[in-house]
Short mmCIF file of C-alpha atoms and ligand atoms in Angstrom, two decimals:
data_model
loop_
_atom_site.label_atom_id
_atom_site.label_comp_id
_atom_site.label_asym_id
_atom_site.label_seq_id
_atom_site.Cartn_x
_atom_site.Cartn_y
_atom_site.Cartn_z
CA UNK V 1 5.18 23.82 -26.06
CA UNK V 2 6.15 20.16 -26.12
CA UNK V 3 6.73 18.58 -22.70
CA UNK V 4 9.52 16.02 -22.57
CA UNK V 5 10.47 13.36 -20.00
CA UNK V 6 12.65 14.89 -17.26
CA UNK V 7 16.43 14.71 -17.67
CA UNK V 8 17.79 11.34 -16.55
CA UNK V 9 14.47 9.53 -17.08
CA UNK V 10 13.22 7.67 -20.14
CA UNK V 11 10.33 5.67 -21.56
CA UNK V 12 10.57 1.93 -22.01
CA UNK V 13 8.79 1.30 -25.31
CA UNK V 14 8.05 -1.92 -27.15
CA UNK V 15 9.99 -3.87 -28.33
CA UNK V 16 12.43 -2.93 -25.53
CA UNK V 17 9.83 -3.76 -22.89
CA UNK V 18 10.27 -7.45 -23.92
CA UNK V 19 13.90 -7.21 -22.84
CA UNK V 20 12.71 -6.08 -19.42
CA UNK V 21 10.22 -8.95 -19.20
CA UNK V 22 12.97 -11.40 -20.08
CA UNK V 23 15.36 -9.94 -17.51
CA UNK V 24 12.69 -9.78 -14.80
CA UNK V 25 11.73 -13.42 -15.45
CA UNK V 26 15.30 -14.62 -14.94
CA UNK V 27 15.71 -12.47 -11.83
CA UNK V 28 12.48 -13.70 -10.24
CA UNK V 29 13.09 -17.34 -11.14
CA UNK V 30 16.63 -17.36 -9.79
CA UNK V 31 15.62 -15.59 -6.58
CA UNK V 32 12.85 -18.18 -6.07
CA UNK V 33 15.34 -21.00 -6.68
CA UNK V 34 17.35 -19.71 -3.72
CA UNK V 35 14.30 -19.24 -1.48
CA UNK V 36 13.90 -15.44 -1.73
CA UNK V 37 10.37 -14.01 -1.95
CA UNK V 38 9.22 -10.66 -3.22
CA UNK V 39 8.69 -7.59 -1.04
CA UNK V 40 7.18 -4.38 -2.44
CA UNK V 41 7.82 -1.25 -0.41
CA UNK V 42 6.63 2.34 -1.06
CA UNK V 43 8.48 4.42 -3.62
CA UNK V 44 8.81 7.23 -1.08
CA UNK V 45 9.75 7.05 2.57
CA UNK V 46 10.39 9.48 5.41
CA UNK V 47 13.65 11.30 4.59
CA UNK V 48 15.00 10.37 8.00
CA UNK V 49 15.10 6.67 7.04
CA UNK V 50 17.77 7.28 4.41
CA UNK V 51 19.62 9.90 6.47
CA UNK V 52 19.96 7.40 9.30
CA UNK V 53 20.23 4.22 7.23
CA UNK V 54 22.33 5.12 4.21
CA UNK V 55 24.33 7.69 6.20
CA UNK V 56 24.66 11.45 6.35
CA UNK V 57 28.19 11.60 5.01
CA UNK V 58 27.36 9.66 1.81
CA UNK V 59 26.98 11.19 -1.64
CA UNK V 60 23.50 9.67 -1.85
CA UNK V 61 22.20 11.55 1.18
CA UNK V 62 24.27 14.71 0.65
CA UNK V 63 23.77 15.33 -3.02
CA UNK V 64 21.49 12.84 -4.69
CA UNK V 65 18.16 12.58 -2.92
CA UNK V 66 14.86 13.69 -4.38
CA UNK V 67 13.44 15.17 -1.19
CA UNK V 68 10.20 17.13 -0.97
CA UNK V 69 7.84 18.49 1.63
CA UNK V 70 4.30 17.18 1.23
CA UNK V 71 1.10 19.12 1.92
CA UNK V 72 1.25 18.12 5.60
CA UNK V 73 4.79 19.50 5.96
CA UNK V 74 6.41 16.04 6.10
CA UNK V 75 9.84 15.60 4.57
CA UNK V 76 9.64 12.66 2.17
CA UNK V 77 12.23 11.22 -0.21
CA UNK V 78 11.93 9.13 -3.36
CA UNK V 79 13.86 5.99 -2.45
CA UNK V 80 17.47 6.11 -3.69
CA UNK V 81 17.93 2.39 -2.86
CA UNK V 82 15.99 -0.52 -1.38
CA UNK V 83 17.92 -1.84 1.63
CA UNK V 84 16.85 0.81 4.16
CA UNK V 85 13.17 0.28 3.23
CA UNK V 86 13.53 -3.48 3.73
CA UNK V 87 15.10 -2.95 7.16
CA UNK V 88 12.29 -0.54 8.03
CA UNK V 89 9.65 -3.07 6.92
CA UNK V 90 11.31 -5.85 8.94
CA UNK V 91 11.13 -3.70 12.06
CA UNK V 92 7.68 -2.27 11.37
CA UNK V 93 6.15 -5.75 11.03
CA UNK V 94 8.28 -7.25 13.86
CA UNK V 95 9.38 -9.99 11.49
CA UNK V 96 12.62 -10.44 13.42
CA UNK V 97 10.45 -12.35 15.96
CA UNK V 98 9.37 -14.89 13.35
CA UNK V 99 11.16 -17.54 11.39
CA UNK V 100 14.67 -16.44 10.45
CA UNK V 101 16.35 -15.79 8.14
CA UNK V 102 13.90 -13.53 6.33
CA UNK V 103 14.87 -13.66 2.65
CA UNK V 104 13.45 -11.03 0.31
CA UNK V 105 13.95 -9.74 -3.19
CA UNK V 106 12.63 -6.58 -4.82
CA UNK V 107 12.44 -5.09 -8.30
CA UNK V 108 11.63 -1.47 -8.89
CA UNK V 109 12.56 2.09 -9.70
CA UNK V 110 15.07 4.03 -7.57
CA UNK V 111 15.83 7.74 -7.78
CA UNK V 112 19.12 9.60 -7.50
CA UNK V 113 19.95 13.12 -8.59
CA UNK V 114 23.11 12.00 -10.37
CA UNK V 115 24.76 13.36 -13.52
CA UNK V 116 23.15 11.38 -16.36
CA UNK V 117 25.44 9.50 -18.76
CA UNK V 118 25.58 6.03 -20.33
CA UNK V 119 24.32 3.60 -17.68
CA UNK V 120 23.53 6.37 -15.20
CA UNK V 121 20.03 7.75 -14.79
CA UNK V 122 17.99 9.72 -12.31
CA UNK V 123 15.24 7.12 -12.34
CA UNK V 124 16.78 3.68 -12.69
CA UNK V 125 15.78 0.16 -11.72
CA UNK V 126 17.30 -2.22 -9.25
CA UNK V 127 16.80 -5.87 -8.53
CA UNK V 128 17.96 -6.51 -4.97
CA UNK V 129 17.97 -9.26 -2.37
CA UNK V 130 18.21 -8.93 1.39
CA UNK V 131 18.63 -11.71 3.99
CA UNK V 132 18.01 -10.78 7.62
CA UNK V 133 18.75 -12.72 10.77
CA UNK V 134 21.90 -14.72 10.10
CA UNK V 135 25.53 -13.90 10.68
CA UNK V 136 26.74 -17.11 9.07
CA UNK V 137 29.46 -16.62 6.45
CA UNK V 138 27.58 -19.22 4.42
CA UNK V 139 24.68 -16.85 3.86
CA UNK V 140 27.19 -14.26 2.62
CA UNK V 141 28.31 -16.96 0.20
CA UNK V 142 24.70 -17.82 -0.72
CA UNK V 143 23.93 -14.23 -1.64
CA UNK V 144 27.07 -13.93 -3.76
CA UNK V 145 26.43 -17.29 -5.45
CA UNK V 146 22.90 -16.07 -6.26
CA UNK V 147 24.35 -12.95 -7.87
CA UNK V 148 26.79 -14.96 -9.94
CA UNK V 149 24.07 -17.44 -10.92
CA UNK V 150 21.97 -14.59 -12.31
CA UNK V 151 24.88 -13.35 -14.41
CA UNK V 152 25.53 -16.87 -15.67
CA UNK V 153 21.89 -17.40 -16.60
CA UNK V 154 21.96 -14.15 -18.54
CA UNK V 155 24.99 -15.48 -20.40
CA UNK V 156 27.27 -12.72 -19.09
CA UNK V 157 30.73 -14.16 -18.86
CA UNK V 158 33.22 -11.32 -18.62
CA UNK V 159 32.23 -10.00 -15.21
CA UNK V 160 34.68 -9.28 -12.41
CA UNK V 161 33.67 -9.87 -8.82
CA UNK V 162 35.55 -7.73 -6.27
CA UNK V 163 35.48 -8.69 -2.62
CA UNK V 164 36.66 -7.08 0.60
CA UNK V 165 35.83 -6.91 4.27
CA UNK V 166 35.18 -3.51 5.83
CA UNK V 167 35.26 -4.92 9.36
CA UNK V 168 32.87 -4.48 12.27
CA UNK V 169 32.08 -1.30 14.18
CA UNK V 170 35.00 -1.98 16.54
CA UNK V 171 37.87 -2.72 14.16
CA UNK V 172 36.67 -0.20 11.61
CA UNK V 173 36.72 2.56 14.20
CA UNK V 174 40.39 1.87 14.91
CA UNK V 175 41.12 1.64 11.21
CA UNK V 176 39.44 5.00 10.53
CA UNK V 177 41.73 6.72 13.04
CA UNK V 178 44.76 5.04 11.46
CA UNK V 179 43.70 6.11 8.00
CA UNK V 180 42.96 9.72 9.01
CA UNK V 181 46.45 9.98 10.54
CA UNK V 182 47.93 8.60 7.32
CA UNK V 183 45.95 10.96 5.09
CA UNK V 184 46.28 14.18 7.11
CA UNK V 185 49.88 15.01 6.07
CA UNK V 186 49.01 14.56 2.35
CA UNK V 187 45.53 16.09 2.47
CA UNK V 188 46.47 19.00 0.20
CA UNK V 189 47.13 16.61 -2.66
CA UNK V 190 43.57 15.20 -2.53
CA UNK V 191 40.70 16.23 -4.80
CA UNK V 192 38.31 18.79 -3.27
CA UNK V 193 35.69 16.10 -2.53
CA UNK V 194 38.14 13.89 -0.64
CA UNK V 195 39.68 16.85 1.16
CA UNK V 196 36.32 17.81 2.56
CA UNK V 197 35.21 14.28 3.48
CA UNK V 198 38.34 12.47 4.67
CA UNK V 199 37.86 13.46 8.34
CA UNK V 200 34.29 12.28 8.38
CA UNK V 201 34.54 9.36 6.00
CA UNK V 202 38.21 8.53 5.25
CA UNK V 203 37.36 5.18 3.65
CA UNK V 204 35.77 6.94 0.69
CA UNK V 205 39.20 8.28 -0.30
CA UNK V 206 40.18 4.68 -1.08
CA UNK V 207 37.58 4.29 -3.82
CA UNK V 208 37.86 7.82 -5.23
CA UNK V 209 38.01 7.75 -9.03
CA UNK V 210 40.65 10.50 -9.03
CA UNK V 211 44.13 9.18 -9.82
CA UNK V 212 45.80 12.02 -7.84
CA UNK V 213 44.08 10.80 -4.67
CA UNK V 214 45.41 7.28 -5.21
CA UNK V 215 48.93 8.56 -5.70
CA UNK V 216 48.70 10.79 -2.63
CA UNK V 217 47.76 7.89 -0.36
CA UNK V 218 49.95 5.20 -1.98
CA UNK V 219 51.12 2.64 0.59
CA UNK V 220 48.16 3.34 2.88
CA UNK V 221 47.37 0.82 5.62
CA UNK V 222 44.73 -1.60 4.36
CA UNK V 223 41.55 -2.37 6.22
CA UNK V 224 42.31 -6.05 5.83
CA UNK V 225 45.41 -5.64 8.01
CA UNK V 226 43.29 -3.98 10.70
CA UNK V 227 40.50 -6.58 10.92
CA UNK V 228 39.88 -8.06 14.36
CA UNK V 229 40.18 -11.84 14.71
CA UNK V 230 36.45 -12.43 14.39
CA UNK V 231 36.12 -10.33 11.22
CA UNK V 232 39.20 -11.92 9.72
CA UNK V 233 37.78 -15.38 10.38
CA UNK V 234 34.41 -14.43 8.92
CA UNK V 235 36.06 -13.13 5.78
CA UNK V 236 38.23 -16.24 5.44
CA UNK V 237 35.13 -18.46 5.73
CA UNK V 238 33.28 -16.48 3.05
CA UNK V 239 36.26 -16.78 0.72
CA UNK V 240 36.58 -20.51 1.35
CA UNK V 241 32.86 -21.05 0.69
CA UNK V 242 33.17 -19.16 -2.59
CA UNK V 243 36.26 -21.18 -3.55
CA UNK V 244 34.49 -24.43 -2.66
CA UNK V 245 31.55 -23.45 -4.87
CA UNK V 246 33.61 -22.44 -7.86
CA UNK V 247 33.02 -18.68 -7.65
CA UNK V 248 36.03 -16.64 -8.74
CA UNK V 249 36.61 -13.23 -7.20
CA UNK V 250 39.38 -10.76 -6.59
CA UNK V 251 40.23 -9.46 -3.13
CA UNK V 252 40.21 -5.67 -3.50
CA UNK V 253 41.66 -3.46 -0.74
CA UNK V 254 40.14 -0.37 -2.35
CA UNK V 255 36.58 -1.67 -2.25
CA UNK V 256 34.73 0.17 0.51
CA UNK V 257 31.27 0.88 -1.05
CA UNK V 258 29.51 4.22 -0.98
CA UNK V 259 26.88 3.58 1.68
CA UNK V 260 27.55 3.84 5.42
CA UNK V 261 25.69 0.77 6.63
CA UNK V 262 28.19 -1.87 5.51
CA UNK V 263 30.06 -4.13 7.92
CA UNK V 264 32.29 -7.12 7.11
CA UNK V 265 31.76 -8.57 3.63
CA UNK V 266 31.51 -6.04 0.80
CA UNK V 267 31.41 -6.85 -2.90
CA UNK V 268 30.89 -5.33 -6.31
CA UNK V 269 30.50 -6.72 -9.81
CA UNK V 270 31.92 -4.90 -12.82
CA UNK V 271 31.46 -5.63 -16.49
CA UNK V 272 34.18 -3.92 -18.51
CA UNK V 273 33.05 -2.52 -21.85
CA UNK V 274 29.64 -1.12 -20.91
CA UNK V 275 31.01 2.39 -20.37
CA UNK V 276 32.39 4.43 -17.49
CA UNK V 277 29.62 3.13 -15.22
CA UNK V 278 30.81 -0.47 -15.20
CA UNK V 279 29.46 -1.48 -11.77
CA UNK V 280 26.43 -3.64 -12.53
CA UNK V 281 25.87 -4.49 -8.91
CA UNK V 282 27.11 -4.28 -5.38
CA UNK V 283 26.27 -5.24 -1.87
CA UNK V 284 27.47 -6.52 1.45
CA UNK V 285 26.68 -7.18 5.06
CA UNK V 286 25.01 -4.51 7.20
CA UNK V 287 24.88 -5.75 10.76
CA UNK V 288 23.95 -2.42 12.37
CA UNK V 289 21.20 -1.27 10.01
CA UNK V 290 18.17 -2.93 11.61
CA UNK V 291 19.15 -1.45 14.98
CA UNK V 292 19.60 1.94 13.34
CA UNK V 293 16.03 1.60 12.07
CA UNK V 294 14.75 1.11 15.62
CA UNK V 295 14.81 -2.71 15.74
CA UNK V 296 16.89 -5.22 17.68
CA UNK V 297 20.43 -6.22 16.82
CA UNK V 298 19.60 -8.31 13.74
CA UNK V 299 22.29 -8.84 11.09
CA UNK V 300 21.66 -8.60 7.37
CA UNK V 301 23.30 -9.02 3.98
CA UNK V 302 22.24 -8.33 0.41
CA UNK V 303 23.02 -6.78 -2.93
CA UNK V 304 21.41 -4.82 -5.73
CA UNK V 305 21.90 -5.07 -9.47
CA UNK V 306 21.38 -2.08 -11.77
CA UNK V 307 18.96 -3.38 -14.39
CA UNK V 308 19.77 -0.76 -17.04
CA UNK V 309 23.44 -1.73 -16.79
CA UNK V 310 22.62 -5.43 -17.07
CA UNK V 311 20.63 -4.69 -20.23
CA UNK V 312 23.54 -2.67 -21.61
CA UNK V 313 25.72 -5.73 -21.15
CA UNK V 314 23.25 -7.95 -22.98
CA UNK V 315 23.05 -7.63 -26.72
CA UNK V 316 21.55 -10.96 -27.74
CA UNK V 317 17.93 -9.94 -27.72
CA UNK V 318 17.32 -9.73 -31.43
CA UNK V 319 15.34 -12.94 -31.72
CA UNK V 320 13.28 -12.11 -28.70
CA UNK V 321 12.45 -8.67 -29.99
CA UNK V 322 11.41 -9.83 -33.41
CA UNK V 323 8.93 -12.44 -32.30
CA UNK V 324 5.90 -10.51 -31.16
CA UNK V 325 3.39 -13.14 -32.21
CA UNK V 326 3.38 -16.77 -33.36
CA UNK V 327 0.36 -16.87 -35.64
CA UNK V 328 -1.04 -14.19 -37.94
CA UNK V 329 -4.57 -14.36 -39.31
CA UNK V 330 -4.59 -12.78 -42.78
CA UNK V 331 -8.09 -11.93 -43.99
CA UNK V 332 -7.89 -11.57 -47.77
CA UNK V 333 -11.30 -10.04 -48.33
CA UNK V 334 -12.91 -7.46 -46.06
CA UNK V 335 -16.28 -9.20 -45.84
CA UNK V 336 -14.69 -12.09 -43.90
CA UNK V 337 -13.28 -9.93 -41.08
CA UNK V 338 -15.85 -11.36 -38.62
CA UNK V 339 -14.71 -14.95 -39.32
CA UNK V 340 -11.07 -13.86 -38.97
CA UNK V 341 -11.74 -12.32 -35.56
CA UNK V 342 -13.47 -15.52 -34.37
CA UNK V 343 -10.48 -17.65 -35.41
CA UNK V 344 -8.18 -15.19 -33.66
CA UNK V 345 -10.22 -15.42 -30.45
CA UNK V 346 -10.20 -19.25 -30.60
CA UNK V 347 -6.42 -19.24 -31.00
CA UNK V 348 -5.89 -16.85 -28.12
CA UNK V 349 -8.30 -18.76 -25.87
CA UNK V 350 -6.24 -21.87 -26.61
CA UNK V 351 -3.15 -20.04 -25.32
CA UNK V 352 -1.61 -19.36 -28.73
CA UNK V 353 -0.06 -15.95 -29.35
CA UNK V 354 -1.96 -14.64 -32.35
CA UNK V 355 -2.64 -11.32 -34.06
CA UNK V 356 -4.24 -9.74 -37.13
CA UNK V 357 -4.41 -6.45 -38.96
CA UNK V 358 -7.00 -3.80 -38.18
CA UNK V 359 -6.09 -1.09 -40.68
CA UNK V 360 -7.37 -2.58 -43.96
CA UNK V 361 -3.96 -3.59 -45.34
CA UNK V 362 -3.84 -5.35 -48.71
CA UNK V 363 -3.12 -9.13 -48.67
CA UNK V 364 0.49 -8.43 -49.69
CA UNK V 365 0.95 -5.80 -47.00
CA UNK V 366 -0.56 -8.18 -44.43
CA UNK V 367 2.07 -10.82 -45.28
CA UNK V 368 4.79 -8.21 -44.82
CA UNK V 369 3.27 -7.16 -41.52
CA UNK V 370 3.08 -10.82 -40.36
CA UNK V 371 6.76 -11.15 -41.16
CA UNK V 372 7.57 -8.02 -39.22
CA UNK V 373 5.74 -9.34 -36.16
CA UNK V 374 7.83 -12.50 -36.39
CA UNK V 375 4.86 -14.82 -37.01
CA UNK V 376 5.86 -18.41 -37.69
CA UNK V 377 2.52 -19.34 -39.25
CA UNK V 378 -0.06 -17.36 -41.19
CA UNK V 379 -3.68 -18.49 -41.49
CA UNK V 380 -5.06 -17.32 -44.83
CA UNK V 381 -8.75 -16.66 -45.11
CA UNK V 382 -10.18 -15.88 -48.57
CA UNK V 383 -13.23 -16.68 -50.64
CA UNK V 384 -12.13 -20.23 -51.50
CA UNK V 385 -11.48 -21.02 -47.83
CA UNK V 386 -14.85 -19.70 -46.65
CA UNK V 387 -16.86 -21.38 -49.45
CA UNK V 388 -15.18 -24.75 -49.05
CA UNK V 389 -14.90 -24.59 -45.25
CA UNK V 390 -11.14 -24.95 -44.76
CA UNK V 391 -8.22 -22.71 -43.82
CA UNK V 392 -4.85 -22.34 -45.51
CA UNK V 393 -1.87 -22.36 -43.16
CA UNK V 394 1.38 -20.97 -44.49
CA UNK V 395 4.71 -21.73 -42.82
CA UNK V 396 6.65 -18.48 -43.08
CA UNK V 397 10.02 -20.20 -43.02
CA UNK V 398 9.51 -23.06 -45.49
CA UNK V 399 6.80 -21.14 -47.47
CA UNK V 400 4.79 -24.38 -47.54
CA UNK V 401 1.00 -24.09 -47.52
CA UNK V 402 -1.48 -26.73 -46.32
CA UNK V 403 -5.25 -26.91 -46.15
CA UNK V 404 -6.67 -27.58 -42.68
CA UNK V 405 -10.30 -28.08 -41.61
CA UNK V 406 -11.81 -25.54 -39.20
CA UNK V 407 -12.25 -28.17 -36.49
CA UNK V 408 -8.64 -29.26 -36.58
CA UNK V 409 -7.05 -25.84 -36.77
CA UNK V 410 -6.13 -25.40 -33.07
CA UNK V 411 -4.53 -28.85 -32.75
CA UNK V 412 -2.74 -28.41 -36.06
CA UNK V 413 -1.30 -25.00 -35.09
CA UNK V 414 -0.18 -26.32 -31.71
CA UNK V 415 1.66 -29.23 -33.34
CA UNK V 416 3.28 -26.98 -35.93
CA UNK V 417 4.45 -24.49 -33.32
CA UNK V 418 5.96 -27.28 -31.25
CA UNK V 419 8.17 -28.49 -34.10
CA UNK V 420 9.09 -25.08 -35.47
P1 HAM N 1 24.61 0.72 -4.98
O1 HAM N 1 26.01 0.26 -5.25
O2 HAM N 1 24.43 2.14 -4.62
O3 HAM N 1 24.07 -0.22 -3.82
O4 HAM N 1 23.69 0.40 -6.21
C1 HAM N 1 23.63 -0.91 -6.75
C2 HAM N 1 23.64 -0.85 -8.26
O5 HAM N 1 22.59 0.01 -8.74
C3 HAM N 1 24.90 -0.24 -8.87
O6 HAM N 1 25.93 -1.19 -8.94
C4 HAM N 1 24.41 0.18 -10.24
O7 HAM N 1 24.43 -0.92 -11.12
C5 HAM N 1 22.98 0.59 -9.98
N1 HAM N 1 22.89 2.06 -9.92
C6 HAM N 1 23.18 2.87 -8.89
N2 HAM N 1 22.98 4.16 -9.22
C7 HAM N 1 22.55 4.17 -10.50
C8 HAM N 1 22.15 5.20 -11.43
N3 HAM N 1 22.13 6.49 -11.08
N4 HAM N 1 21.76 4.83 -12.68
C9 HAM N 1 21.75 3.52 -13.03
N5 HAM N 1 22.11 2.51 -12.20
C10 HAM N 1 22.50 2.82 -10.95
C11 HAM N 1 22.83 -0.13 -3.29
O8 HAM N 1 21.94 0.53 -3.74
C12 HAM N 1 22.63 -1.04 -2.09
N6 HAM N 1 21.26 -0.84 -1.59
C13 HAM N 1 22.87 -2.47 -2.46
C14 HAM N 1 22.68 -3.41 -1.32
C15 HAM N 1 21.61 -4.20 -1.11
N7 HAM N 1 23.53 -3.61 -0.34
C16 HAM N 1 23.02 -4.50 0.49
N8 HAM N 1 21.87 -4.84 0.04
#
């Protein structure tokens, strides 16, 4: 019987893997530009980390975790997100005692037992950043500017940035009570999910996708109106910093995010047109998380982008995909294979992307293959070339052919590639 990849997972094959390289390059370069350095954490953690960090009333912890008992009877979970692991690592290595803020980024697979559809997988990839140790509204702005900069560099223009403040532990507590009192009389009109969770987590009713829930709670008190002075000021400063730096956003009263650790600033980026799962990224401040992970009271803020969704939004990869090599060495007669391989090695050692055929293709088929690989130049090696000690270089675009001496070939190819 044939064994297939598990539902919600997939293989990344060439040429698609080039898209990933391209995306990862932009993500890493932009993070470095803003002073964020890479952290790599384990793919599985103690289940308790996510229960405590992400929160027991969240969908992630309740329904979506890949949890298993290992051979020593420990409960472990494949990470559903990266923030809790970063907070754990900060505490474990006592980095809160060092130079602050600590600014990290990560790239890697995450796992959620979600219903697979376009843009939603069970193993997916996130790029995330986390900044620990500053409560300044300007670092909130920095993180959001970094997110927007990434989208700009990728050439994504039609994104929508939604922003809200979910308050601190004090004002949110009051707001929760207010919201529960508002919802209780209309609870029977809510969807089954909201009906069962509104007592524990009333804020989730605000971002329920079900239209009936929205109608039932129309006119609800907003969290913005319940913010304490400090939270209101913080939010105003974040907004001003974004305005000052030319970042457009929309204040969104319904934005509450699906993870429990958020405090104050919360944001999400949507790209309409990539399907029902239009949220390409989201994040916010989480001032209580480090303490929850056993550390001191250290604030934090960050975001994560869904890489599959970013790739869905990008459709300008054709050129990139086609060009798998720059130079193709076409050996016209089998007995000269050894010379062809030597030229190939010289090219590669000189840092030139080069390739050849290894399946005995005819000269005509080799030219077709070179074209398929996207080669700009083909080095032809036949009897005439070997006997008279030169090489023929064909420009695949102009179809021009020139004779070049063996000793000059590397310099010649480099010059040609520069102008092409
Ligand atoms: P999140 O909103 O749960 O936040 O996930 C961030 C992004 O990951 C989403 O916007 C989406 O693009 C992508 N994503 C989530 N689930 C899936 C899935 N099943 N398939 C494909 N893509 C998915 C977090 O994970 C927080 N840790 C973000 C954060 C960092 N907050 C502060 N720091």
